Coordinates of C-alpha atoms and ligand atoms in Angstrom, one line a residue:
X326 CA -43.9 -53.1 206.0
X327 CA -42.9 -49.8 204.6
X328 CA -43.2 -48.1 201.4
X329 CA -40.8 -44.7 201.2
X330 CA -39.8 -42.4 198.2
X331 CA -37.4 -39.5 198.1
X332 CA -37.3 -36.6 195.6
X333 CA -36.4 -33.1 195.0
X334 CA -37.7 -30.7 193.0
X335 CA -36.7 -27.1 191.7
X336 CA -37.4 -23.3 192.3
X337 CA -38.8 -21.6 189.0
X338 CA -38.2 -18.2 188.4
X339 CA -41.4 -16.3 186.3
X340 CA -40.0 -14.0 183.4
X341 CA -44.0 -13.6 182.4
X342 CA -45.7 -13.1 186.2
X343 CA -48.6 -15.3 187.4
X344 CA -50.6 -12.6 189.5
X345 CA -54.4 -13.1 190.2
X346 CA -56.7 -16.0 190.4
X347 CA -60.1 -16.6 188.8
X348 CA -60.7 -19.5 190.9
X349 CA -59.2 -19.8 194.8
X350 CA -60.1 -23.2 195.4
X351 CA -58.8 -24.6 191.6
X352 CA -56.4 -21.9 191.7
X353 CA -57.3 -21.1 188.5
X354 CA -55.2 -18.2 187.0
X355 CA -56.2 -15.0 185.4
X356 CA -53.1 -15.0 183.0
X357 CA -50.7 -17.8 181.1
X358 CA -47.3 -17.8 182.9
X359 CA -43.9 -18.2 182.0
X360 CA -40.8 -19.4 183.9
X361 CA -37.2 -20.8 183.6
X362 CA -36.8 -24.0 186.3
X363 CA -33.4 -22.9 188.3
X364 CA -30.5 -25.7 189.1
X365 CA -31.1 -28.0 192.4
X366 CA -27.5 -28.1 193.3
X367 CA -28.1 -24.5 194.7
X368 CA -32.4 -24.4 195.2
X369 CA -34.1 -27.4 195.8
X370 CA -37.2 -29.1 198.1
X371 CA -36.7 -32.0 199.2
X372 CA -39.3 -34.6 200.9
X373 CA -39.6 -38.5 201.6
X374 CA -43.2 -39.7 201.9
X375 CA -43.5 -43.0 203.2
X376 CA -46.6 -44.9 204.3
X377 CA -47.3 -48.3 206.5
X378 CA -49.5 -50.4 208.1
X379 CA -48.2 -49.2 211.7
X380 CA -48.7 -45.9 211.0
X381 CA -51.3 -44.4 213.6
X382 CA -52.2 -40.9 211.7
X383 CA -51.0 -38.9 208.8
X384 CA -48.3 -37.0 209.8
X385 CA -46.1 -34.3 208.3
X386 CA -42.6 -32.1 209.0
X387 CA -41.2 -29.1 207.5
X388 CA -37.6 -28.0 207.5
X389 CA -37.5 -30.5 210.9
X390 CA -40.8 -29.1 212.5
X391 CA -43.8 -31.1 213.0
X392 CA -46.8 -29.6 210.9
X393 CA -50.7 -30.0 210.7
X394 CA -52.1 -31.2 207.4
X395 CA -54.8 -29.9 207.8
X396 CA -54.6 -27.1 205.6
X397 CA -57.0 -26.7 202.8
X398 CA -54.3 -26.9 200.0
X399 CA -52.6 -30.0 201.7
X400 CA -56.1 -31.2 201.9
X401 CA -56.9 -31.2 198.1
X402 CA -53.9 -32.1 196.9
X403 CA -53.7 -35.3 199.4
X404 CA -57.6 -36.1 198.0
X405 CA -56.7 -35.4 194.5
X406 CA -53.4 -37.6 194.8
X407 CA -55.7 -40.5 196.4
X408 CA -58.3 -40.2 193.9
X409 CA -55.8 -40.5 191.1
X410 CA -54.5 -43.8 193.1
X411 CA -57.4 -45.2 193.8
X412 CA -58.3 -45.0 189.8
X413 CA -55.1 -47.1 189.5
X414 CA -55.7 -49.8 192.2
X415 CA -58.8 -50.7 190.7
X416 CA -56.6 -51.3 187.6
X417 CA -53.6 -52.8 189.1
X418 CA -52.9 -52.6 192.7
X419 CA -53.3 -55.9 194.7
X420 CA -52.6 -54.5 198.8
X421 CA -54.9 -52.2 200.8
X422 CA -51.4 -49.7 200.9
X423 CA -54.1 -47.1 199.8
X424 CA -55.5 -46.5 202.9
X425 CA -52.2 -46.7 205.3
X426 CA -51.4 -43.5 206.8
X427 CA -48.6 -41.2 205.5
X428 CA -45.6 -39.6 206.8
X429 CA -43.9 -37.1 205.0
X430 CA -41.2 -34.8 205.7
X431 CA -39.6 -32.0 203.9
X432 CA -37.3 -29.4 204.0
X433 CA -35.5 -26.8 201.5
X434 CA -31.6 -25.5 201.0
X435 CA -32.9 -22.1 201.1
X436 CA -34.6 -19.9 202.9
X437 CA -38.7 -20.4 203.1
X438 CA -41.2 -17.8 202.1
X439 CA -38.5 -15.6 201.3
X440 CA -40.0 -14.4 197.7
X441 CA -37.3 -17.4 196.3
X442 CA -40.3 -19.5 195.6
X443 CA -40.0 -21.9 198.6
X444 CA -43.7 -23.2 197.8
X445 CA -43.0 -23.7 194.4
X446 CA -40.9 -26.2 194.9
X447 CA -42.1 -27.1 198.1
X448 CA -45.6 -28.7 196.3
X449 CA -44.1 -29.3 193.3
X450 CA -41.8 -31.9 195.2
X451 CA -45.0 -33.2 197.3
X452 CA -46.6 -33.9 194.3
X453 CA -44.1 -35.3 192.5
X454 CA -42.9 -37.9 195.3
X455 CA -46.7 -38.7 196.3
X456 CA -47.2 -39.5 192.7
X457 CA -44.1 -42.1 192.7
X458 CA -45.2 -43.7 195.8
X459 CA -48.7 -44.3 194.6
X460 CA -47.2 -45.1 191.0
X461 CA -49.3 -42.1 189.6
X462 CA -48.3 -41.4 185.7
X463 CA -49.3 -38.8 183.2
X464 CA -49.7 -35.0 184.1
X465 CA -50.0 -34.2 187.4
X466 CA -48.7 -30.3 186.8
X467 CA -52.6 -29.9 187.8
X468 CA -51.8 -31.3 190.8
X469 CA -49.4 -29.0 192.0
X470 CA -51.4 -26.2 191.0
X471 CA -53.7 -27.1 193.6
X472 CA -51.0 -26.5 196.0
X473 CA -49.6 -22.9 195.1
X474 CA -49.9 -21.9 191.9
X475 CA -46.4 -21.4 190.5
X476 CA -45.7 -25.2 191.8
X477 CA -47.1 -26.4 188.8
X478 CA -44.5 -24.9 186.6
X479 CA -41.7 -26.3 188.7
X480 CA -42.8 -30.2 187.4
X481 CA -40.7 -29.3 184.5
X482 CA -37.2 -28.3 183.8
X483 CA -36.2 -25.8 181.2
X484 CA -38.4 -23.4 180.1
X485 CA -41.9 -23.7 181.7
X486 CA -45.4 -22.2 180.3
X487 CA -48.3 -22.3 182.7
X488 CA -51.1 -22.3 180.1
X489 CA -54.1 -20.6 182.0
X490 CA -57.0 -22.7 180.7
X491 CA -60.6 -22.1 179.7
X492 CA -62.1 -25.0 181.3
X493 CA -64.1 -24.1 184.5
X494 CA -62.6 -27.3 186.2
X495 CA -59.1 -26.5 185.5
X496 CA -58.4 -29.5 183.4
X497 CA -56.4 -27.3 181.2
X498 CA -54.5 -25.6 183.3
X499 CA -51.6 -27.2 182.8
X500 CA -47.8 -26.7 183.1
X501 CA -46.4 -27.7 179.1
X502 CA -42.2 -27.4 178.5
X503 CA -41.0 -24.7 175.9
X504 CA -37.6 -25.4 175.7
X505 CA -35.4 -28.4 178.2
X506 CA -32.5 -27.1 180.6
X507 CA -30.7 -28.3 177.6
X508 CA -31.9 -25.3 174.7
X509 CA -30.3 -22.3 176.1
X510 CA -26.7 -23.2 178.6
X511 CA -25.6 -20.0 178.5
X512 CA -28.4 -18.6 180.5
X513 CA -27.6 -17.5 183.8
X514 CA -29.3 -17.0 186.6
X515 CA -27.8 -14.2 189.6
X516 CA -29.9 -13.9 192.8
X517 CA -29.4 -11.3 194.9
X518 CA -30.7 -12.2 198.5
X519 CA -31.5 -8.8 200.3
X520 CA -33.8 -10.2 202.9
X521 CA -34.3 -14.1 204.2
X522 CA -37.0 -12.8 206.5
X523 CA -40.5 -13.9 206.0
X524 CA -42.8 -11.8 203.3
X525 CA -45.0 -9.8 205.1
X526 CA -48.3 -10.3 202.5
X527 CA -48.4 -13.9 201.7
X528 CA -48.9 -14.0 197.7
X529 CA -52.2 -15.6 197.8
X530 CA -53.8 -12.6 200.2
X531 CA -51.8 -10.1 197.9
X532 CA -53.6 -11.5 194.6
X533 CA -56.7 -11.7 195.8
X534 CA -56.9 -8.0 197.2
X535 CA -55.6 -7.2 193.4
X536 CA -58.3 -8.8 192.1
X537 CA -60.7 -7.3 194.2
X538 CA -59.2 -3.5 194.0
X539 CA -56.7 -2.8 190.7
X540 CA -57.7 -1.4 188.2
X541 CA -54.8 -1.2 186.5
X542 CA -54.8 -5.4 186.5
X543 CA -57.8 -5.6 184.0
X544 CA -55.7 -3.4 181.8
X545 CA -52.9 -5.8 182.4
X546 CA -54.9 -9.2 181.2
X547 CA -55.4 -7.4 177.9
X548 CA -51.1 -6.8 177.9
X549 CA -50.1 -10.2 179.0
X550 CA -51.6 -13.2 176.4
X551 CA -49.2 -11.0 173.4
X552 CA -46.5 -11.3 175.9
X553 CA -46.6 -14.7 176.3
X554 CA -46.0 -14.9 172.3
X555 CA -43.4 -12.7 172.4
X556 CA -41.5 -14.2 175.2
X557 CA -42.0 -17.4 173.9
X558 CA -40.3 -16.9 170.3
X559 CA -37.7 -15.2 172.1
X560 CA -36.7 -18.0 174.4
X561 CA -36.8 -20.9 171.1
X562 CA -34.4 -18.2 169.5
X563 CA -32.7 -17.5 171.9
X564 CA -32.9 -13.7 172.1
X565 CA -31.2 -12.6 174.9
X566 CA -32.3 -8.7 174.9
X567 CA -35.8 -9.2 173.9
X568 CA -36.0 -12.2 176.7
X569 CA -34.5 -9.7 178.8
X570 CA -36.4 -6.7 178.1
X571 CA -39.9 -8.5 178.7
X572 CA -38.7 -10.0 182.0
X573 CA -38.2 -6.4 183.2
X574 CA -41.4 -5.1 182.1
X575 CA -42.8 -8.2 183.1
X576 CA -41.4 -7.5 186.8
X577 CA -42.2 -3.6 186.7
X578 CA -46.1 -4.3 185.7
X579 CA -46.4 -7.2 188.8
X580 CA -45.2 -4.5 191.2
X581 CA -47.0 -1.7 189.7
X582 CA -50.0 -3.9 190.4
X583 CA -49.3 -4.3 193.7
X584 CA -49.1 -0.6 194.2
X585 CA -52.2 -0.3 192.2
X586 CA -53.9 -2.6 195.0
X587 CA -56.2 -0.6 197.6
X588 CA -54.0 -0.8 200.4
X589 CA -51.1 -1.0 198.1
X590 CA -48.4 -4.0 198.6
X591 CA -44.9 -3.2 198.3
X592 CA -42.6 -6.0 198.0
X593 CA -39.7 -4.4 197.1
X594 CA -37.3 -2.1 199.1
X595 CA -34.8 0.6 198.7
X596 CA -32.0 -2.1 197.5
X597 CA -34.1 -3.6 195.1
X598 CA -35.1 -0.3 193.4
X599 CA -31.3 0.4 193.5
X600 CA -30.5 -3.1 192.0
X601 CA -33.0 -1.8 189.0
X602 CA -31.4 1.7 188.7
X603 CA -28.0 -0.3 188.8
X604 CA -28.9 -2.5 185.8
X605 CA -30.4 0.5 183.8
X606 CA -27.2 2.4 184.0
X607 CA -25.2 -0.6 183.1
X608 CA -27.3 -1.8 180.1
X609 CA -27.1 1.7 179.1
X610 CA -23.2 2.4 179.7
X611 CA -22.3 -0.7 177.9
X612 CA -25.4 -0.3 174.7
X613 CA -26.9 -3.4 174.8
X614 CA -29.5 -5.1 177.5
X615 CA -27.2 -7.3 178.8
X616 CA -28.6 -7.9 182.5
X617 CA -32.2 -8.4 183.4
X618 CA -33.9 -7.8 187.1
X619 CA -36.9 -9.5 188.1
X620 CA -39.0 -9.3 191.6
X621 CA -41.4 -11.9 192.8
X622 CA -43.4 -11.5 196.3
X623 CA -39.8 -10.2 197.9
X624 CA -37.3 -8.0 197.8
X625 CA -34.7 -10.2 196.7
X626 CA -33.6 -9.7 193.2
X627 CA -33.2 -12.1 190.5
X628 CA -30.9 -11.5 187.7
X629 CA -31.2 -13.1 184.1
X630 CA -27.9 -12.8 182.5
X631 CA -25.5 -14.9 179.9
X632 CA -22.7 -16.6 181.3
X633 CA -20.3 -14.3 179.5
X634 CA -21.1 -11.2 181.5
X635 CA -21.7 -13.0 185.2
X636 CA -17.0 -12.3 186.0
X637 CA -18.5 -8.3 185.4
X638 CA -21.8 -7.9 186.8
X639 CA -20.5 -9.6 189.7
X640 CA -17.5 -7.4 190.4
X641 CA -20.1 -4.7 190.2
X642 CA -22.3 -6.5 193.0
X643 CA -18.9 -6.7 195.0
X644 CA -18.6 -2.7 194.5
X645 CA -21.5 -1.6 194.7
X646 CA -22.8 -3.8 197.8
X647 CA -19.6 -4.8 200.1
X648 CA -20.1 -7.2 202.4
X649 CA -19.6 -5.0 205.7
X650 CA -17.3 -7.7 207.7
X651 CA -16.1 -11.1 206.2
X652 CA -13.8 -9.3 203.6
X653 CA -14.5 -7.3 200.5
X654 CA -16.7 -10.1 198.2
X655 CA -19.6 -11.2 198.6
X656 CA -20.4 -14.7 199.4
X657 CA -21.7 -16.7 196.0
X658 CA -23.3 -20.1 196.7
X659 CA -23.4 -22.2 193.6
X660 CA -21.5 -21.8 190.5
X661 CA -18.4 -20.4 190.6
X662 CA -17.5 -17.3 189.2
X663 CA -14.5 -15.9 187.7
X664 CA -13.0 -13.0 190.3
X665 CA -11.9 -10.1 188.3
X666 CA -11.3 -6.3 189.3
X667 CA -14.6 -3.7 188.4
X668 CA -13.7 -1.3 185.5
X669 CA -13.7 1.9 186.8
X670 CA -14.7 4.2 183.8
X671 CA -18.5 1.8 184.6
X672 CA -18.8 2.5 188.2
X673 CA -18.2 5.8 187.6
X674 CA -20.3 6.1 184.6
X675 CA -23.1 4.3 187.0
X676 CA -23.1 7.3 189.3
X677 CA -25.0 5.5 191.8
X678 CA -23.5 5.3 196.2
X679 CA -22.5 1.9 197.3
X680 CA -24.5 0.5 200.1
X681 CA -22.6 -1.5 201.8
X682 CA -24.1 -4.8 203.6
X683 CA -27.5 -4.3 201.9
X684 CA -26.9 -7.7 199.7
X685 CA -26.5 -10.6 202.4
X686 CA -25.5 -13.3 199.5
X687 CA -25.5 -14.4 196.5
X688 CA -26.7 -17.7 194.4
X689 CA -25.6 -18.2 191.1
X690 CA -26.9 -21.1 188.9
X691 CA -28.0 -21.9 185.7
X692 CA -31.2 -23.4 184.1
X693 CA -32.0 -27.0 185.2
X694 CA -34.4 -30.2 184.9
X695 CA -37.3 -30.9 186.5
X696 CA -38.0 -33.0 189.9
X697 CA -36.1 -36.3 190.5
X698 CA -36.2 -39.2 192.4
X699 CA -33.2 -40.0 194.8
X700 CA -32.8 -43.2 195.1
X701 CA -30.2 -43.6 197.8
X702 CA -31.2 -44.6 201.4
X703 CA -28.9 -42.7 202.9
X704 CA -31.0 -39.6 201.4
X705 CA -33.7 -40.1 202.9
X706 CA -35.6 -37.5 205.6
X707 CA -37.6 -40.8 207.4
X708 CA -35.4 -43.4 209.0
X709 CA -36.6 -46.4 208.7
X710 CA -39.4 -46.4 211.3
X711 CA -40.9 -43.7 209.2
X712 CA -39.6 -40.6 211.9
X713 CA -37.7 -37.7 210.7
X714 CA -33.9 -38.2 211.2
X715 CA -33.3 -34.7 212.3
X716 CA -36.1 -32.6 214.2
X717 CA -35.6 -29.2 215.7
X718 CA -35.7 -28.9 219.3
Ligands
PMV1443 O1 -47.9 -19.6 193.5 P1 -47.7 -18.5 194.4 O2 -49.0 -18.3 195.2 O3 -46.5 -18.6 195.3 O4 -47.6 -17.2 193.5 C1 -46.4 -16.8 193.0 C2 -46.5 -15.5 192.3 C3 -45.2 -14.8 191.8 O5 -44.1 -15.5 192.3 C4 -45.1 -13.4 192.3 C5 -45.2 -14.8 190.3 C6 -45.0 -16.1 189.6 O6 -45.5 -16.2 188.5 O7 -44.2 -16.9 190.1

């Protein structure tokens, strides 16, 4: 007797920045949040949890590796999740299934821990599929937050606030929807993927350093709660240059930050400050903001645009950063985009050098829904013994 259920859940990309706890084990923020949940076709987690009576031992893979669960964040959201079911059986659940061990398995169509927001997604999907299997209803954005931060925005499609809270045992800090997927479909979303490599500060060490050594973070506590206002009234109207303007800001300030931290953490690199330069001079050229850049814990860049201008900034991605063998365009995973030529009178206007090969690939999608259940067999990670069908050798 087995009891399986697959999901998937989405990356979310933060237009107002989550940086800095006032609680590590709660992960209890020092700032509300804002971020728009990206399409699955293109970014997604994935898991199958499944638990049995012949199960020996809790056991759990990641992109087909075997991993311990024995850390702290798996930990509390396994005893929160458990906690919540328990509530439940004493309500309505006849069997001991409870207390049966648990396999899960996982994996993403990206790379991990790339600054693309792998553990968003990652615990976001956990949660989410734990929460099914158990039959779990109601919030459980709290949840997630218990297993990175930013997960708990991902529970939601559209346009995601992560309302900080007051209470000291989190019980406010909640994910709550601005807007569904549905409120704004010209909205696109361009990622430039500079690096798939591994982050070299996890976030979590990076914050906590900030809040131990920035000053220029106290200063920014005071900036972000009018932010939040702002950014949300531009979203309902859907006011593409203010939206855009406050994402970049929003970006610049994160990274500031980090520099501001004692040693100072640079996520970015040379490409991504020539991505920013790049979008300056084009908002600029062409008079209106029409192209927004945004950085998370990586150099890859993430560009907010409307679906309109994607056929040019893209030709100016191909120019700009030629592939160095494979032809003269860029890969583009996702949506497809109309190929037309660059106008020269821009690129030269842009007076920035090419750097050829410094973009690896692209993603382009729009915003999508939140985390959903796959109900299909054939998608699931556990065959139906409860192993992983595929495991790395
Ligand atoms: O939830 P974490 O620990 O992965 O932190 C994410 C922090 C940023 O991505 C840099 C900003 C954000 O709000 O997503």
């Amino acid at each position: 007797m087995m009891k399986s259920v697959t999901c998937t859940a989405p990356v979310n990309i933060a237009v107002i920045k989550y940086w800095g706890k006032r609680d590590e084990k709660l992960i209890l923020p020092i700032n509300s949040s804002i971020s728009a949940t990206l399409g699955q076709n293109e970014l997604r987690a994935k898991t199958t949890a499944a638990i049995s009576k012949d199960f020996t031992e809790d056991k759990m893979w990641l992109n087909g590796e075997e991993q311990p669960m024995t850390s702290s964040r798996i930990q509390n959201v396994l005893k929160e999740i458990k906690r919540r079911a328990q509530k439940r059986k004493s309500q309505e659940m006849a069997d001991d299934s409870i207390h049966w061990h648990l396999h899960v398995c996982s994996e993403n169509n990206f790379p991990t821990a790339a600054g693309l927001a792998s553990s968003a997604a990652g615990y976001a999907c956990f949660v989410h599929t734990l929460a099914q299997l158990y039959g779990i209803t109601g919030e459980i954005s709290d949840i997630a937050r218990l297993g990175s931060g930013s997960a708990c925005r991902s529970v939601y499609g559209g346009f995601v606030l992560w309302d900080m809270g007051t209470e000291q045992n989190g019980s406010d800090s909640i994910a709550k929807q601005i807007a569904p997927e549905s409120h704004w479909p010209e909205l696109r979303i361009l990622i430039l993927v500079v690096s798939d490599q591994r982050k070299y500060v996890g976030s979590s060490e990076g914050m906590q350093t900030s809040v131990q050594t920035c000053e220029l973070l106290k200063k920014r506590t005071e900036i972000v709660s009018s932010r939040i206002d702002q950014m949300t009234e531009a979203i309902l109207k859907k006011d593409f240059e203010t939206f855009a303007e406050l994402t970049m800001k929003e970006s610049n300030q994160l990274h500031a930050v980090c520099l501001d931290t004692f040693p100072p953490i640079s996520y970015m690199r040379d490409v991504s400050h020539h991505i920013v330069r790049l979008v300056h001079n084009y908002n600029k050229i062409v008079g209106h903001t029409k192209v927004a850049y945004t950085f998370d814990a990586g150099p890859n860049a993430c560009l907010y645009l409307l679906e309109e201008d994607v056929p040019a900034v893209m030709s100016l991605v191909n120019h700009f950063y030629p592939p160095v063998q494979n032809g003269t365009e860029l890969t583009v995973k996702g949506l497809s985009i109309e190929k037309i030529p660059h106008q020269q009178n821009i690129v030269d206007a842009i007076q920035l050098p090419t750097q050829p090969g410094a973009v690896k690939y692209c993603i382009h999608t729009k915003v999508g829904p939140g985390p959903q259940v796959i109900k299909s067999p054939a998608e699931s990670l556990l065959d139906s013994t409860g192993q992983p069908k595929t495991v790395s050798t």
